Short mmCIF file of C-alpha atoms in Angstrom, two decimals:
data_model
loop_
_atom_site.label_atom_id
_atom_site.label_comp_id
_atom_site.label_asym_id
_atom_site.label_seq_id
_atom_site.Cartn_x
_atom_site.Cartn_y
_atom_site.Cartn_z
CA MET O 1 0.01 -0.06 0.08
CA GLU O 2 0.96 3.49 -0.74
CA TYR O 3 1.34 6.10 1.92
CA ARG O 4 1.89 9.79 1.35
CA VAL O 5 3.79 11.57 4.13
CA LEU O 6 3.92 15.37 4.65
CA ALA O 7 6.69 17.24 6.28
CA VAL O 8 6.18 20.83 7.04
CA GLY O 9 9.19 23.24 7.63
CA ASP O 10 9.82 25.36 10.73
CA VAL O 11 6.46 27.26 11.88
CA VAL O 12 7.73 30.85 12.76
CA GLY O 13 5.74 32.89 15.18
CA GLU O 14 2.09 33.64 15.58
CA PRO O 15 1.93 34.54 11.65
CA GLY O 16 3.12 31.22 10.59
CA LEU O 17 1.28 29.25 13.34
CA ARG O 18 -2.27 31.04 12.13
CA HIS O 19 -1.22 30.08 8.35
CA LEU O 20 -0.75 26.39 9.39
CA GLU O 21 -4.04 26.36 11.00
CA ARG O 22 -5.75 27.94 8.31
CA HIS O 23 -4.24 25.68 5.45
CA LEU O 24 -2.82 22.41 6.66
CA ARG O 25 -6.00 20.32 6.72
CA PRO O 26 -7.18 21.52 2.97
CA LEU O 27 -3.29 20.70 1.91
CA GLN O 28 -3.77 17.21 3.56
CA LYS O 29 -6.87 16.36 1.84
CA LEU O 30 -5.74 17.84 -1.56
CA LYS O 31 -2.67 15.61 -1.45
CA ASN O 32 -4.14 12.67 0.20
CA ILE O 33 -1.70 12.76 3.23
CA ALA O 34 -1.78 9.78 5.61
CA PHE O 35 0.86 11.36 7.99
CA THR O 36 1.98 14.68 9.03
CA VAL O 37 5.12 15.67 10.89
CA VAL O 38 5.55 19.50 11.67
CA ASN O 39 8.69 21.27 13.11
CA GLY O 40 7.41 23.38 15.55
CA GLU O 41 10.57 24.90 17.34
CA ASN O 42 10.00 28.53 16.30
CA ALA O 43 6.46 28.97 17.16
CA SER O 44 7.29 31.47 19.89
CA GLY O 45 10.26 32.62 17.65
CA VAL O 46 12.58 30.73 19.96
CA GLY O 47 11.03 27.82 21.34
CA LEU O 48 7.22 27.26 21.75
CA THR O 49 4.56 26.71 24.69
CA GLU O 50 2.49 24.05 25.49
CA GLU O 51 -0.41 25.92 24.15
CA GLN O 52 1.45 26.25 20.84
CA ALA O 53 2.24 22.49 20.54
CA TRP O 54 -1.48 21.65 21.13
CA ARG O 55 -2.23 24.37 18.57
CA ILE O 56 0.10 22.56 15.83
CA ARG O 57 -1.37 19.08 16.94
CA ASP O 58 -4.96 20.20 16.54
CA ALA O 59 -4.09 21.85 13.18
CA GLY O 60 -3.40 18.45 11.84
CA ALA O 61 0.06 17.37 12.84
CA ASP O 62 0.61 13.71 13.86
CA ALA O 63 3.94 14.60 15.21
CA VAL O 64 5.72 17.66 16.13
CA THR O 65 9.46 17.89 16.04
CA LEU O 66 12.05 20.52 17.40
CA GLY O 67 15.54 21.57 17.35
CA ASN O 68 18.16 23.93 18.99
CA HIS O 69 15.54 26.10 20.46
CA ALA O 70 13.60 22.86 22.01
CA PHE O 71 13.88 24.48 25.38
CA GLY O 72 13.56 28.10 24.48
CA LYS O 73 10.40 28.23 26.57
CA THR O 74 11.32 26.29 29.76
CA GLN O 75 7.77 25.57 30.49
CA ILE O 76 7.67 22.96 27.64
CA ALA O 77 9.68 20.67 29.79
CA ALA O 78 6.93 18.90 31.49
CA CYS O 79 4.90 18.51 28.07
CA LEU O 80 7.79 16.90 26.53
CA ASP O 81 7.91 14.25 29.32
CA GLU O 82 4.11 13.63 29.16
CA THR O 83 3.37 13.88 25.31
CA SER O 84 4.33 10.97 23.03
CA TRP O 85 3.97 13.14 19.78
CA LEU O 86 6.25 15.99 20.89
CA LEU O 87 9.84 15.06 20.06
CA ARG O 88 12.94 16.94 20.76
CA PRO O 89 16.42 15.86 19.30
CA ALA O 90 17.38 12.50 20.44
CA ASN O 91 20.88 13.23 20.59
CA LEU O 92 20.63 15.83 22.99
CA SER O 93 21.72 14.97 26.58
CA GLY O 94 20.25 12.23 28.48
CA ARG O 95 19.35 14.58 31.28
CA ALA O 96 17.24 16.66 29.06
CA PRO O 97 13.45 16.31 29.27
CA GLY O 98 11.54 14.43 26.77
CA HIS O 99 12.35 11.90 24.05
CA GLY O 100 13.39 12.05 20.41
CA CYS O 101 12.08 9.16 18.87
CA GLU O 102 8.53 7.45 18.59
CA ILE O 103 6.64 4.82 16.94
CA PHE O 104 2.97 5.65 15.64
CA ASP O 105 0.33 2.94 14.65
CA LEU O 106 -1.20 4.17 11.55
CA GLY O 107 -3.90 1.70 11.06
CA GLY O 108 -1.84 -1.44 11.27
CA VAL O 109 1.62 0.19 9.56
CA ARG O 110 4.00 1.50 12.12
CA ILE O 111 5.68 4.73 11.50
CA ARG O 112 8.94 5.46 13.37
CA VAL O 113 9.71 9.30 13.58
CA LEU O 114 13.18 10.40 14.69
CA ASN O 115 14.29 13.65 15.40
CA LEU O 116 18.16 14.74 15.46
CA ILE O 117 20.23 17.84 15.62
CA GLY O 118 23.50 18.35 13.81
CA ARG O 119 26.64 19.50 15.45
CA CYS O 120 28.34 21.21 12.62
CA ASP O 121 28.07 25.11 13.74
CA LEU O 122 24.87 24.39 15.64
CA SER O 123 24.98 22.07 18.61
CA TRP O 124 28.61 21.05 19.66
CA GLY O 125 27.38 19.51 22.84
CA ALA O 126 24.99 17.20 21.22
CA ASP O 127 25.91 13.42 21.09
CA ASN O 128 27.03 11.98 17.54
CA PRO O 129 23.80 12.31 15.42
CA PHE O 130 24.99 9.45 13.00
CA THR O 131 25.61 6.98 16.02
CA ALA O 132 22.47 8.17 17.63
CA ALA O 133 20.53 7.43 14.67
CA ASP O 134 21.83 3.81 14.78
CA ARG O 135 20.86 3.24 18.46
CA ASN O 136 17.41 4.79 17.88
CA LEU O 137 17.02 2.57 14.51
CA GLU O 138 17.44 -0.76 16.89
CA ARG O 139 14.62 0.07 19.27
CA GLY O 140 11.44 -1.44 18.40
CA GLU O 141 10.04 -2.18 14.87
CA ALA O 142 8.52 -0.29 12.06
CA GLU O 143 7.58 -0.55 8.41
CA LEU O 144 8.42 3.15 7.76
CA THR O 145 11.04 5.46 9.36
CA LEU O 146 11.19 9.35 9.18
CA VAL O 147 13.79 11.48 10.23
CA ASP O 148 13.86 15.20 10.80
CA PHE O 149 17.58 16.32 10.72
CA HIS O 150 17.59 19.97 12.32
CA ALA O 151 21.08 20.90 11.39
CA GLU O 152 22.93 23.80 9.84
CA ALA O 153 25.45 22.37 7.41
CA THR O 154 24.12 20.89 3.99
CA SER O 155 27.25 18.74 4.08
CA GLU O 156 26.11 17.07 7.39
CA LYS O 157 22.56 16.68 6.20
CA LEU O 158 23.71 15.08 2.80
CA ALA O 159 26.17 12.91 4.51
CA MET O 160 23.42 11.73 7.09
CA GLY O 161 21.18 10.94 3.78
CA TYR O 162 23.90 8.77 2.48
CA TYR O 163 24.64 7.17 5.81
CA LEU O 164 21.05 6.29 6.32
CA ASP O 165 20.13 5.22 2.68
CA GLY O 166 18.14 2.11 2.48
CA ARG O 167 17.50 2.03 6.37
CA VAL O 168 15.08 4.82 6.40
CA SER O 169 12.06 5.73 4.34
CA ALA O 170 12.37 9.52 4.32
CA LEU O 171 14.95 12.11 5.62
CA TRP O 172 14.50 15.89 5.50
CA GLY O 173 16.39 18.74 6.86
CA THR O 174 15.19 21.71 9.08
CA HIS O 175 16.57 24.97 10.69
CA THR O 176 17.68 26.98 7.86
CA HIS O 177 14.15 28.27 6.84
CA VAL O 178 15.37 28.27 3.27
CA PRO O 179 13.97 25.29 1.15
CA THR O 180 16.41 23.40 -1.26
CA ALA O 181 15.76 22.28 -4.56
CA ASP O 182 17.17 18.96 -4.28
CA GLU O 183 14.42 16.69 -3.52
CA ARG O 184 15.13 13.15 -4.72
CA VAL O 185 15.22 9.55 -3.66
CA TYR O 186 18.73 8.11 -2.94
CA PRO O 187 20.04 4.90 -4.61
CA LYS O 188 18.82 2.57 -1.97
CA GLY O 189 15.39 4.19 -1.75
CA THR O 190 15.53 6.93 1.02
CA GLY O 191 13.67 10.19 0.02
CA TYR O 192 15.61 13.19 0.83
CA ILE O 193 15.69 17.12 0.76
CA THR O 194 18.35 18.98 2.43
CA ASP O 195 15.75 21.78 3.96
CA LEU O 196 12.01 22.06 3.77
CA GLY O 197 12.19 25.77 4.26
CA MET O 198 9.80 27.38 6.71
CA THR O 199 5.90 28.34 7.54
CA GLY O 200 5.94 32.05 8.14
CA PRO O 201 5.89 35.51 6.54
CA VAL O 202 6.93 35.67 3.01
CA GLU O 203 8.56 39.09 3.21
CA SER O 204 10.94 38.52 5.97
CA VAL O 205 14.40 37.26 6.71
CA LEU O 206 13.90 33.73 8.12
CA GLY O 207 10.38 35.04 9.35
CA ILE O 208 11.73 38.08 11.02
CA GLU O 209 11.24 41.71 10.18
CA PRO O 210 13.78 42.51 7.39
CA ALA O 211 14.72 45.81 8.93
CA GLN O 212 15.72 43.95 12.20
CA SER O 213 17.82 41.55 10.65
CA VAL O 214 19.46 44.20 8.50
CA GLU O 215 20.41 46.35 11.68
CA SER O 216 21.87 43.24 13.51
CA PHE O 217 23.91 43.03 10.39
CA LEU O 218 24.90 46.73 10.33
CA GLY O 219 26.14 46.23 14.19
CA GLY O 220 23.37 47.97 15.81
CA LEU O 221 20.77 46.86 18.48
CA PRO O 222 17.84 45.47 16.99
CA GLY O 223 15.98 44.30 20.07
CA ARG O 224 14.02 41.41 20.54
CA TYR O 225 13.09 39.94 17.14
CA ARG O 226 9.69 40.17 15.87
CA PRO O 227 7.79 38.08 13.22
CA ALA O 228 7.39 40.14 9.92
CA ALA O 229 3.77 41.16 9.03
CA GLY O 230 1.87 40.40 5.76
CA PRO O 231 1.17 37.24 3.88
CA CYS O 232 2.52 33.90 4.66
CA LYS O 233 3.82 30.58 3.18
CA LEU O 234 3.80 27.03 4.21
CA GLN O 235 6.83 25.13 2.86
CA GLY O 236 7.73 21.34 3.20
CA ALA O 237 7.61 18.17 1.16
CA VAL O 238 5.50 15.20 0.38
CA PHE O 239 7.10 11.83 0.37
CA THR O 240 5.36 8.98 -1.28
CA LEU O 241 6.41 5.78 0.63
CA ASP O 242 5.72 1.95 -0.21
CA GLY O 243 4.25 0.23 2.59
CA SER O 244 5.39 -3.19 1.72
CA THR O 245 9.15 -2.22 1.20
CA GLY O 246 9.66 0.91 3.21
CA ARG O 247 11.35 2.62 0.50
CA CYS O 248 10.23 6.13 -1.19
CA THR O 249 9.01 6.39 -4.73
CA GLY O 250 8.79 10.12 -5.07
CA VAL O 251 9.39 13.48 -3.36
CA GLU O 252 7.39 16.52 -4.15
CA ARG O 253 8.35 20.01 -2.54
CA ILE O 254 5.66 22.16 -1.52
CA ASP O 255 5.36 25.88 -1.28
CA LEU O 256 1.59 27.20 -0.38
CA ARG O 257 1.15 30.93 -0.37
#
């Protein structure tokens, strides 16, 4: 049986969250989506609250992944411990609250979702994401495995794609908020894209007011970052997966404005 999985790029601020709430379910219906993963670590700009996590869930997400801002809002800690569908990177310290890998039952097919964070120019204190992937893929059984690799360096993401090719169904990158045009199926059947992009304001710098970002690069004091105003976009990718083999047969970029 064929399953279509939707991965949605980082939701940025209240504008991005409202855009997700308006458009995710119609998009799921249009694309015949069976399972959806949304990266929500920037719903508050830096981190997310429990209320925002539930809003993403209620909007249609089956799993919500995080990244380097997983603990940007410290009140999320209890929710991470208690909520199976809310994942922080699995290779963060074992002392951190929450978990980074979960198996979901989708009407008889098991879907493993694994959240990892990169170390190259991002999270130097995290465990090795490659060996962390090995450990988590040995835990439990699943017909389909999805990986959100929250990383800065394109080289690290590409290397992870080759490392896990044939061992996972789909792997996508998050964090940079800029979509890449390299969607593909790797030689051994893993669907891949280096970065999904973001869900947030179109006229912005990674979701933030352009003037603030420019001021920071000029050496000024831009103040606390504010989400930009105006129309929003929802960016991500749809992976078509074969439930009998666990392999990907196609990848389609999404950019909904």
